Amino acid sequence: MAHTLHALAGSGRSAPRPEPSASNLDSDAVAQTRIELAACFQAAARHGFDEGICNHFSALLPGRDDLFLVNPYGYAFSEITAERLLICDLDGHVLAGQGQPEATAFFIHARLHRARPALRAAFHTHMPHATALSMLEGAPLLWAGQTALKFYGRIAVDEDYNGLALDAAEGDRIAAALGTADVLFLKNHGVMVTGPDIAQAWDDLYYLERAAQVQLKAMASGRALKPVAPDVAQRTCEQMRAGDAQSARAHLDSLLRTLRGHS
């Protein structure tokens, strides 16, 4: 289902490949970003969020709005290491690393980062429970469980599945569908989870799948769901969000310790 990146029609690619020496691609900050993003791939694989060699995570480089890390085409999440990640510009040039991004990875992530550079990380998956909700009519999350309330008022829904994102126009359409939200349910497709840093994107990805999983279990009982009142849902989300940055950082640090213990 994955596609090699060939032509970049509509991506704006016209200039020759920039010289990597023009950017500090080997700084300590970039190295740490590589480590953290690779850890998210490894953890996603362990949790079953991956799908073959499809799906992709990206993160803008520290201090840059025009360069991002992304996984190379042809590797499963479990194979992604810090060294294997590519550094690409928004026009599709690979400035560091071996290989190239998968075609939909480039067109989705480059256009999203171009449209909303404040979103430093963007994770796209077909993780099973959240994707199952994307296949249903109506709102995906139903605000009946506490974990789901983390996302109250933060979700956009793309109702118009339009095939694979194999050009800049489709990437722009997806970025527009996200709007000012943090999470995008792509109907008939999967989810896009974004964040101001890698830790918060990972935290949201993890808890989104957990919220979807318990909702589907409750729905499978055949009994009616008991929704939380909107004012309580809003207040609970605000309570969660007040500590999200610190909690997400602790979550990612825990993940890094766990992975080091298994290496």
PDB file of C-alpha atoms in Angstrom:
ATOM      1  CA  MET A   1       0.000   0.000   0.000  1.00  0.00           C
ATOM      2  CA  ALA A   2       2.997   2.315   0.418  1.00  0.00           C
ATOM      3  CA  HIS A   3       4.360   4.309  -2.521  1.00  0.00           C
ATOM      4  CA  THR A   4       7.846   5.380  -3.526  1.00  0.00           C
ATOM      5  CA  LEU A   5       8.252   9.142  -3.775  1.00  0.00           C
ATOM      6  CA  HIS A   6       8.873   9.997  -7.428  1.00  0.00           C
ATOM      7  CA  ALA A   7       7.540  13.189  -8.990  1.00  0.00           C
ATOM      8  CA  LEU A   8       6.732  16.063  -6.684  1.00  0.00           C
ATOM      9  CA  ALA A   9       4.036  17.643  -8.798  1.00  0.00           C
ATOM     10  CA  GLY A  10       2.664  20.697  -7.075  1.00  0.00           C
ATOM     11  CA  SER A  11       5.102  20.485  -4.160  1.00  0.00           C
ATOM     12  CA  GLY A  12       7.079  23.523  -5.174  1.00  0.00           C
ATOM     13  CA  ARG A  13      10.277  21.589  -5.842  1.00  0.00           C
ATOM     14  CA  SER A  14      12.313  23.532  -8.350  1.00  0.00           C
ATOM     15  CA  ALA A  15      15.570  24.565  -6.674  1.00  0.00           C
ATOM     16  CA  PRO A  16      18.579  22.232  -6.559  1.00  0.00           C
ATOM     17  CA  ARG A  17      19.192  20.238  -3.430  1.00  0.00           C
ATOM     18  CA  PRO A  18      20.496  22.545  -0.681  1.00  0.00           C
ATOM     19  CA  GLU A  19      23.885  21.834   0.818  1.00  0.00           C
ATOM     20  CA  PRO A  20      23.516  20.152   4.222  1.00  0.00           C
ATOM     21  CA  SER A  21      26.404  22.256   5.515  1.00  0.00           C
ATOM     22  CA  ALA A  22      24.085  25.254   5.348  1.00  0.00           C
ATOM     23  CA  SER A  23      22.237  23.870   8.369  1.00  0.00           C
ATOM     24  CA  ASN A  24      23.426  22.431  11.650  1.00  0.00           C
ATOM     25  CA  LEU A  25      22.066  18.930  11.172  1.00  0.00           C
ATOM     26  CA  ASP A  26      24.293  17.265  13.770  1.00  0.00           C
ATOM     27  CA  SER A  27      23.712  19.418  16.854  1.00  0.00           C
ATOM     28  CA  ASP A  28      22.995  17.917  20.258  1.00  0.00           C
ATOM     29  CA  ALA A  29      19.422  19.202  19.993  1.00  0.00           C
ATOM     30  CA  VAL A  30      18.899  17.436  16.669  1.00  0.00           C
ATOM     31  CA  ALA A  31      20.440  14.249  18.061  1.00  0.00           C
ATOM     32  CA  GLN A  32      18.019  14.327  21.010  1.00  0.00           C
ATOM     33  CA  THR A  33      15.085  14.924  18.669  1.00  0.00           C
ATOM     34  CA  ARG A  34      16.174  11.876  16.669  1.00  0.00           C
ATOM     35  CA  ILE A  35      16.326   9.762  19.833  1.00  0.00           C
ATOM     36  CA  GLU A  36      12.890  10.851  21.013  1.00  0.00           C
ATOM     37  CA  LEU A  37      11.185  10.389  17.658  1.00  0.00           C
ATOM     38  CA  ALA A  38      12.769   6.958  17.145  1.00  0.00           C
ATOM     39  CA  ALA A  39      11.567   5.950  20.610  1.00  0.00           C
ATOM     40  CA  CYS A  40       8.005   6.810  19.576  1.00  0.00           C
ATOM     41  CA  PHE A  41       8.291   4.519  16.554  1.00  0.00           C
ATOM     42  CA  GLN A  42       9.597   1.702  18.731  1.00  0.00           C
ATOM     43  CA  ALA A  43       6.868   2.162  21.322  1.00  0.00           C
ATOM     44  CA  ALA A  44       4.155   2.414  18.671  1.00  0.00           C
ATOM     45  CA  ALA A  45       5.301  -0.921  17.268  1.00  0.00           C
ATOM     46  CA  ARG A  46       5.188  -2.533  20.710  1.00  0.00           C
ATOM     47  CA  HIS A  47       1.653  -1.255  21.272  1.00  0.00           C
ATOM     48  CA  GLY A  48       0.449  -2.470  17.864  1.00  0.00           C
ATOM     49  CA  PHE A  49      -0.113   0.991  16.435  1.00  0.00           C
ATOM     50  CA  ASP A  50       1.876   0.187  13.260  1.00  0.00           C
ATOM     51  CA  GLU A  51       0.734  -1.297   9.948  1.00  0.00           C
ATOM     52  CA  GLY A  52       3.387  -3.005   7.848  1.00  0.00           C
ATOM     53  CA  ILE A  53       5.726  -0.442   6.298  1.00  0.00           C
ATOM     54  CA  CYS A  54       2.941   2.146   6.139  1.00  0.00           C
ATOM     55  CA  ASN A  55       2.250   5.161   8.390  1.00  0.00           C
ATOM     56  CA  HIS A  56       4.640   7.890   9.392  1.00  0.00           C
ATOM     57  CA  PHE A  57       5.779  10.227  12.154  1.00  0.00           C
ATOM     58  CA  SER A  58       7.549  13.538  11.632  1.00  0.00           C
ATOM     59  CA  ALA A  59       9.115  16.255  13.764  1.00  0.00           C
ATOM     60  CA  LEU A  60      10.487  19.642  12.806  1.00  0.00           C
ATOM     61  CA  LEU A  61      14.120  20.174  13.666  1.00  0.00           C
ATOM     62  CA  PRO A  62      14.821  22.376  16.687  1.00  0.00           C
ATOM     63  CA  GLY A  63      14.907  26.006  15.639  1.00  0.00           C
ATOM     64  CA  ARG A  64      13.787  25.259  12.085  1.00  0.00           C
ATOM     65  CA  ASP A  65      10.390  25.537  10.424  1.00  0.00           C
ATOM     66  CA  ASP A  66      11.623  24.216   7.065  1.00  0.00           C
ATOM     67  CA  LEU A  67      13.369  20.920   7.915  1.00  0.00           C
ATOM     68  CA  PHE A  68      11.812  17.823   9.432  1.00  0.00           C
ATOM     69  CA  LEU A  69      12.670  14.304  10.492  1.00  0.00           C
ATOM     70  CA  VAL A  70      10.611  11.482   9.010  1.00  0.00           C
ATOM     71  CA  ASN A  71      10.894   7.714   8.635  1.00  0.00           C
ATOM     72  CA  PRO A  72      12.336   6.328   5.376  1.00  0.00           C
ATOM     73  CA  TYR A  73      10.251   4.295   2.970  1.00  0.00           C
ATOM     74  CA  GLY A  74      10.409   0.526   3.300  1.00  0.00           C
ATOM     75  CA  TYR A  75      10.965   0.078   7.041  1.00  0.00           C
ATOM     76  CA  ALA A  76       8.545  -1.096   9.714  1.00  0.00           C
ATOM     77  CA  PHE A  77       8.198   1.040  12.836  1.00  0.00           C
ATOM     78  CA  SER A  78      10.142  -1.560  14.831  1.00  0.00           C
ATOM     79  CA  GLU A  79      13.148  -1.033  12.535  1.00  0.00           C
ATOM     80  CA  ILE A  80      13.335   2.731  12.959  1.00  0.00           C
ATOM     81  CA  THR A  81      16.368   3.977  14.871  1.00  0.00           C
ATOM     82  CA  ALA A  82      17.608   7.499  15.526  1.00  0.00           C
ATOM     83  CA  GLU A  83      20.249   7.092  12.833  1.00  0.00           C
ATOM     84  CA  ARG A  84      17.804   5.748  10.255  1.00  0.00           C
ATOM     85  CA  LEU A  85      15.545   8.822  10.310  1.00  0.00           C
ATOM     86  CA  LEU A  86      15.737  11.186   7.334  1.00  0.00           C
ATOM     87  CA  ILE A  87      16.045  14.950   7.407  1.00  0.00           C
ATOM     88  CA  CYS A  88      13.971  16.477   4.591  1.00  0.00           C
ATOM     89  CA  ASP A  89      13.077  19.977   3.540  1.00  0.00           C
ATOM     90  CA  LEU A  90       9.564  21.020   2.626  1.00  0.00           C
ATOM     91  CA  ASP A  91      10.314  20.625  -1.092  1.00  0.00           C
ATOM     92  CA  GLY A  92      11.226  16.939  -0.837  1.00  0.00           C
ATOM     93  CA  HIS A  93      15.016  17.100  -0.748  1.00  0.00           C
ATOM     94  CA  VAL A  94      16.637  14.567   1.580  1.00  0.00           C
ATOM     95  CA  LEU A  95      19.449  16.419   3.345  1.00  0.00           C
ATOM     96  CA  ALA A  96      20.584  13.632   5.652  1.00  0.00           C
ATOM     97  CA  GLY A  97      20.006   9.890   5.785  1.00  0.00           C
ATOM     98  CA  GLN A  98      19.730   6.990   3.389  1.00  0.00           C
ATOM     99  CA  GLY A  99      16.608   6.560   1.282  1.00  0.00           C
ATOM    100  CA  GLN A 100      13.589   8.770   0.902  1.00  0.00           C
ATOM    101  CA  PRO A 101      10.245   9.261   2.618  1.00  0.00           C
ATOM    102  CA  GLU A 102       7.231   7.308   1.472  1.00  0.00           C
ATOM    103  CA  ALA A 103       5.198   9.421  -0.953  1.00  0.00           C
ATOM    104  CA  THR A 104       2.164   9.999   1.253  1.00  0.00           C
ATOM    105  CA  ALA A 105       4.469  10.705   4.206  1.00  0.00           C
ATOM    106  CA  PHE A 106       6.061  13.569   2.313  1.00  0.00           C
ATOM    107  CA  PHE A 107       2.876  15.092   0.945  1.00  0.00           C
ATOM    108  CA  ILE A 108       0.985  14.887   4.245  1.00  0.00           C
ATOM    109  CA  HIS A 109       3.730  15.964   6.620  1.00  0.00           C
ATOM    110  CA  ALA A 110       5.499  18.587   4.519  1.00  0.00           C
ATOM    111  CA  ARG A 111       2.252  20.370   3.733  1.00  0.00           C
ATOM    112  CA  LEU A 112       1.053  20.160   7.337  1.00  0.00           C
ATOM    113  CA  HIS A 113       4.319  21.535   8.724  1.00  0.00           C
ATOM    114  CA  ARG A 114       4.269  24.285   6.110  1.00  0.00           C
ATOM    115  CA  ALA A 115       0.716  25.260   7.063  1.00  0.00           C
ATOM    116  CA  ARG A 116       1.151  25.030  10.843  1.00  0.00           C
ATOM    117  CA  PRO A 117       4.810  25.292  11.883  1.00  0.00           C
ATOM    118  CA  ALA A 118       3.802  25.602  15.546  1.00  0.00           C
ATOM    119  CA  LEU A 119       2.958  21.894  15.337  1.00  0.00           C
ATOM    120  CA  ARG A 120       6.445  20.516  15.847  1.00  0.00           C
ATOM    121  CA  ALA A 121       5.394  16.864  15.638  1.00  0.00           C
ATOM    122  CA  ALA A 122       2.810  15.042  13.531  1.00  0.00           C
ATOM    123  CA  PHE A 123       1.994  11.338  13.875  1.00  0.00           C
ATOM    124  CA  HIS A 124      -0.169   9.536  11.308  1.00  0.00           C
ATOM    125  CA  THR A 125      -1.331   5.993  11.997  1.00  0.00           C
ATOM    126  CA  HIS A 126      -3.939   3.429  11.109  1.00  0.00           C
ATOM    127  CA  MET A 127      -3.893   2.155  14.711  1.00  0.00           C
ATOM    128  CA  PRO A 128      -6.784  -0.261  14.960  1.00  0.00           C
ATOM    129  CA  HIS A 129      -9.209   1.149  17.504  1.00  0.00           C
ATOM    130  CA  ALA A 130      -9.032   4.800  16.485  1.00  0.00           C
ATOM    131  CA  THR A 131      -9.197   3.759  12.840  1.00  0.00           C
ATOM    132  CA  ALA A 132     -12.270   1.648  13.576  1.00  0.00           C
ATOM    133  CA  LEU A 133     -13.978   4.768  14.920  1.00  0.00           C
ATOM    134  CA  SER A 134     -13.032   6.589  11.708  1.00  0.00           C
ATOM    135  CA  MET A 135     -15.094   4.025   9.806  1.00  0.00           C
ATOM    136  CA  LEU A 136     -18.336   4.802  11.641  1.00  0.00           C
ATOM    137  CA  GLU A 137     -20.927   7.417  10.827  1.00  0.00           C
ATOM    138  CA  GLY A 138     -21.082  10.344  13.193  1.00  0.00           C
ATOM    139  CA  ALA A 139     -18.694  11.708  15.781  1.00  0.00           C
ATOM    140  CA  PRO A 140     -15.791   9.357  16.500  1.00  0.00           C
ATOM    141  CA  LEU A 141     -15.395   9.912  20.271  1.00  0.00           C
ATOM    142  CA  LEU A 142     -18.557  10.046  22.345  1.00  0.00           C
ATOM    143  CA  TRP A 143     -17.285  11.620  25.611  1.00  0.00           C
ATOM    144  CA  ALA A 144     -18.358   8.738  27.778  1.00  0.00           C
ATOM    145  CA  GLY A 145     -14.988   7.881  29.344  1.00  0.00           C
ATOM    146  CA  GLN A 146     -12.501   9.965  31.298  1.00  0.00           C
ATOM    147  CA  THR A 147      -9.592   9.244  28.949  1.00  0.00           C
ATOM    148  CA  ALA A 148     -11.614  10.507  26.004  1.00  0.00           C
ATOM    149  CA  LEU A 149     -12.185  13.818  27.785  1.00  0.00           C
ATOM    150  CA  LYS A 150      -8.506  14.670  27.245  1.00  0.00           C
ATOM    151  CA  PHE A 151      -9.552  15.374  23.642  1.00  0.00           C
ATOM    152  CA  TYR A 152     -12.780  17.296  24.263  1.00  0.00           C
ATOM    153  CA  GLY A 153     -12.917  20.255  21.878  1.00  0.00           C
ATOM    154  CA  ARG A 154      -9.573  19.322  20.295  1.00  0.00           C
ATOM    155  CA  ILE A 155     -10.725  17.058  17.456  1.00  0.00           C
ATOM    156  CA  ALA A 156     -11.467  17.760  13.805  1.00  0.00           C
ATOM    157  CA  VAL A 157     -13.045  15.260  11.438  1.00  0.00           C
ATOM    158  CA  ASP A 158     -12.270  14.946   7.736  1.00  0.00           C
ATOM    159  CA  GLU A 159     -15.495  13.538   6.326  1.00  0.00           C
ATOM    160  CA  ASP A 160     -14.283  13.491   2.719  1.00  0.00           C
ATOM    161  CA  TYR A 161     -11.999  10.541   2.094  1.00  0.00           C
ATOM    162  CA  ASN A 162     -10.224  11.277  -1.167  1.00  0.00           C
ATOM    163  CA  GLY A 163      -7.874   8.351  -1.794  1.00  0.00           C
ATOM    164  CA  LEU A 164      -4.117   8.359  -1.229  1.00  0.00           C
ATOM    165  CA  ALA A 165      -2.261  11.607  -0.551  1.00  0.00           C
ATOM    166  CA  LEU A 166      -0.036  11.474  -3.600  1.00  0.00           C
ATOM    167  CA  ASP A 167       0.203  15.189  -4.361  1.00  0.00           C
ATOM    168  CA  ALA A 168       0.546  18.518  -2.601  1.00  0.00           C
ATOM    169  CA  ALA A 169      -3.120  19.364  -3.146  1.00  0.00           C
ATOM    170  CA  GLU A 170      -4.247  16.394  -1.053  1.00  0.00           C
ATOM    171  CA  GLY A 171      -1.699  17.259   1.623  1.00  0.00           C
ATOM    172  CA  ASP A 172      -3.044  20.803   1.695  1.00  0.00           C
ATOM    173  CA  ARG A 173      -6.613  19.505   1.913  1.00  0.00           C
ATOM    174  CA  ILE A 174      -5.728  17.364   4.937  1.00  0.00           C
ATOM    175  CA  ALA A 175      -3.911  20.271   6.611  1.00  0.00           C
ATOM    176  CA  ALA A 176      -6.976  22.459   6.025  1.00  0.00           C
ATOM    177  CA  ALA A 177      -9.241  19.770   7.498  1.00  0.00           C
ATOM    178  CA  LEU A 178      -7.143  19.786  10.676  1.00  0.00           C
ATOM    179  CA  GLY A 179      -7.708  23.520  10.956  1.00  0.00           C
ATOM    180  CA  THR A 180      -6.825  24.686  14.457  1.00  0.00           C
ATOM    181  CA  ALA A 181      -7.426  21.282  16.063  1.00  0.00           C
ATOM    182  CA  ASP A 182      -4.748  18.959  17.443  1.00  0.00           C
ATOM    183  CA  VAL A 183      -6.224  15.643  16.316  1.00  0.00           C
ATOM    184  CA  LEU A 184      -7.770  14.797  12.956  1.00  0.00           C
ATOM    185  CA  PHE A 185      -9.940  11.748  12.378  1.00  0.00           C
ATOM    186  CA  LEU A 186      -9.662  10.956   8.671  1.00  0.00           C
ATOM    187  CA  LYS A 187     -12.908   9.144   7.900  1.00  0.00           C
ATOM    188  CA  ASN A 188     -12.413   5.768   6.177  1.00  0.00           C
ATOM    189  CA  HIS A 189      -8.660   6.137   6.729  1.00  0.00           C
ATOM    190  CA  GLY A 190      -7.026   6.686  10.145  1.00  0.00           C
ATOM    191  CA  VAL A 191      -5.888   9.508  12.410  1.00  0.00           C
ATOM    192  CA  MET A 192      -3.393  12.352  12.509  1.00  0.00           C
ATOM    193  CA  VAL A 193      -2.176  13.437  15.940  1.00  0.00           C
ATOM    194  CA  THR A 194      -0.120  16.626  16.259  1.00  0.00           C
ATOM    195  CA  GLY A 195       1.605  18.463  19.051  1.00  0.00           C
ATOM    196  CA  PRO A 196       3.877  21.344  20.016  1.00  0.00           C
ATOM    197  CA  ASP A 197       6.601  18.785  20.768  1.00  0.00           C
ATOM    198  CA  ILE A 198       7.268  15.075  20.391  1.00  0.00           C
ATOM    199  CA  ALA A 199       6.328  14.258  23.980  1.00  0.00           C
ATOM    200  CA  GLN A 200       2.851  15.766  23.715  1.00  0.00           C
ATOM    201  CA  ALA A 201       2.199  14.193  20.307  1.00  0.00           C
ATOM    202  CA  TRP A 202       3.175  10.774  21.666  1.00  0.00           C
ATOM    203  CA  ASP A 203       1.068  11.224  24.802  1.00  0.00           C
ATOM    204  CA  ASP A 204      -1.985  12.131  22.744  1.00  0.00           C
ATOM    205  CA  LEU A 205      -1.422   9.274  20.298  1.00  0.00           C
ATOM    206  CA  TYR A 206      -1.222   6.747  23.122  1.00  0.00           C
ATOM    207  CA  TYR A 207      -4.264   7.996  25.011  1.00  0.00           C
ATOM    208  CA  LEU A 208      -6.333   8.464  21.846  1.00  0.00           C
ATOM    209  CA  GLU A 209      -5.970   4.780  21.048  1.00  0.00           C
ATOM    210  CA  ARG A 210      -6.787   3.841  24.648  1.00  0.00           C
ATOM    211  CA  ALA A 211      -9.904   6.027  24.565  1.00  0.00           C
ATOM    212  CA  ALA A 212     -10.994   4.454  21.278  1.00  0.00           C
ATOM    213  CA  GLN A 213     -10.357   0.955  22.598  1.00  0.00           C
ATOM    214  CA  VAL A 214     -12.500   1.303  25.717  1.00  0.00           C
ATOM    215  CA  GLN A 215     -15.260   3.059  23.774  1.00  0.00           C
ATOM    216  CA  LEU A 216     -15.460   0.181  21.310  1.00  0.00           C
ATOM    217  CA  LYS A 217     -15.543  -2.317  24.194  1.00  0.00           C
ATOM    218  CA  ALA A 218     -18.421  -0.411  25.779  1.00  0.00           C
ATOM    219  CA  MET A 219     -20.261  -0.180  22.453  1.00  0.00           C
ATOM    220  CA  ALA A 220     -19.824  -3.930  21.937  1.00  0.00           C
ATOM    221  CA  SER A 221     -21.816  -4.578  25.130  1.00  0.00           C
ATOM    222  CA  GLY A 222     -24.953  -3.469  23.317  1.00  0.00           C
ATOM    223  CA  ARG A 223     -25.906  -1.201  26.195  1.00  0.00           C
ATOM    224  CA  ALA A 224     -26.355   2.563  25.824  1.00  0.00           C
ATOM    225  CA  LEU A 225     -23.332   4.707  26.617  1.00  0.00           C
ATOM    226  CA  LYS A 226     -23.616   7.154  29.500  1.00  0.00           C
ATOM    227  CA  PRO A 227     -22.181  10.480  28.218  1.00  0.00           C
ATOM    228  CA  VAL A 228     -20.538  13.075  30.431  1.00  0.00           C
ATOM    229  CA  ALA A 229     -22.326  16.426  30.577  1.00  0.00           C
ATOM    230  CA  PRO A 230     -20.685  18.992  28.247  1.00  0.00           C
ATOM    231  CA  ASP A 231     -19.777  21.430  31.025  1.00  0.00           C
ATOM    232  CA  VAL A 232     -18.121  18.669  33.038  1.00  0.00           C
ATOM    233  CA  ALA A 233     -16.366  17.371  29.917  1.00  0.00           C
ATOM    234  CA  GLN A 234     -14.997  20.839  29.176  1.00  0.00           C
ATOM    235  CA  ARG A 235     -13.829  21.408  32.747  1.00  0.00           C
ATOM    236  CA  THR A 236     -12.189  17.968  32.903  1.00  0.00           C
ATOM    237  CA  CYS A 237     -10.354  18.596  29.632  1.00  0.00           C
ATOM    238  CA  GLU A 238      -9.078  21.895  31.000  1.00  0.00           C
ATOM    239  CA  GLN A 239      -7.882  20.146  34.160  1.00  0.00           C
ATOM    240  CA  MET A 240      -6.023  17.583  32.086  1.00  0.00           C
ATOM    241  CA  ARG A 241      -4.552  20.137  29.718  1.00  0.00           C
ATOM    242  CA  ALA A 242      -3.194  22.222  32.581  1.00  0.00           C
ATOM    243  CA  GLY A 243      -0.694  19.471  33.343  1.00  0.00           C
ATOM    244  CA  ASP A 244      -0.347  17.931  29.894  1.00  0.00           C
ATOM    245  CA  ALA A 245       3.120  19.236  29.029  1.00  0.00           C
ATOM    246  CA  GLN A 246       4.669  17.950  32.248  1.00  0.00           C
ATOM    247  CA  SER A 247       2.754  14.677  32.181  1.00  0.00           C
ATOM    248  CA  ALA A 248       3.671  14.066  28.539  1.00  0.00           C
ATOM    249  CA  ARG A 249       7.342  14.752  29.238  1.00  0.00           C
ATOM    250  CA  ALA A 250       7.294  12.272  32.115  1.00  0.00           C
ATOM    251  CA  HIS A 251       5.518   9.749  29.861  1.00  0.00           C
ATOM    252  CA  LEU A 252       8.184  10.063  27.167  1.00  0.00           C
ATOM    253  CA  ASP A 253      11.013   9.908  29.718  1.00  0.00           C
ATOM    254  CA  SER A 254       9.474   6.706  31.088  1.00  0.00           C
ATOM    255  CA  LEU A 255       9.318   5.341  27.562  1.00  0.00           C
ATOM    256  CA  LEU A 256      13.003   6.167  26.961  1.00  0.00           C
ATOM    257  CA  ARG A 257      14.005   4.408  30.199  1.00  0.00           C
ATOM    258  CA  THR A 258      11.935   1.372  29.290  1.00  0.00           C
ATOM    259  CA  LEU A 259      13.474   1.119  25.824  1.00  0.00           C
ATOM    260  CA  ARG A 260      16.998   1.498  27.199  1.00  0.00           C
ATOM    261  CA  GLY A 261      16.237  -1.358  29.582  1.00  0.00           C
ATOM    262  CA  HIS A 262      15.277  -3.589  26.651  1.00  0.00           C
ATOM    263  CA  SER A 263      18.189  -2.618  24.378  1.00  0.00           C
TER     264      SER A 263
END
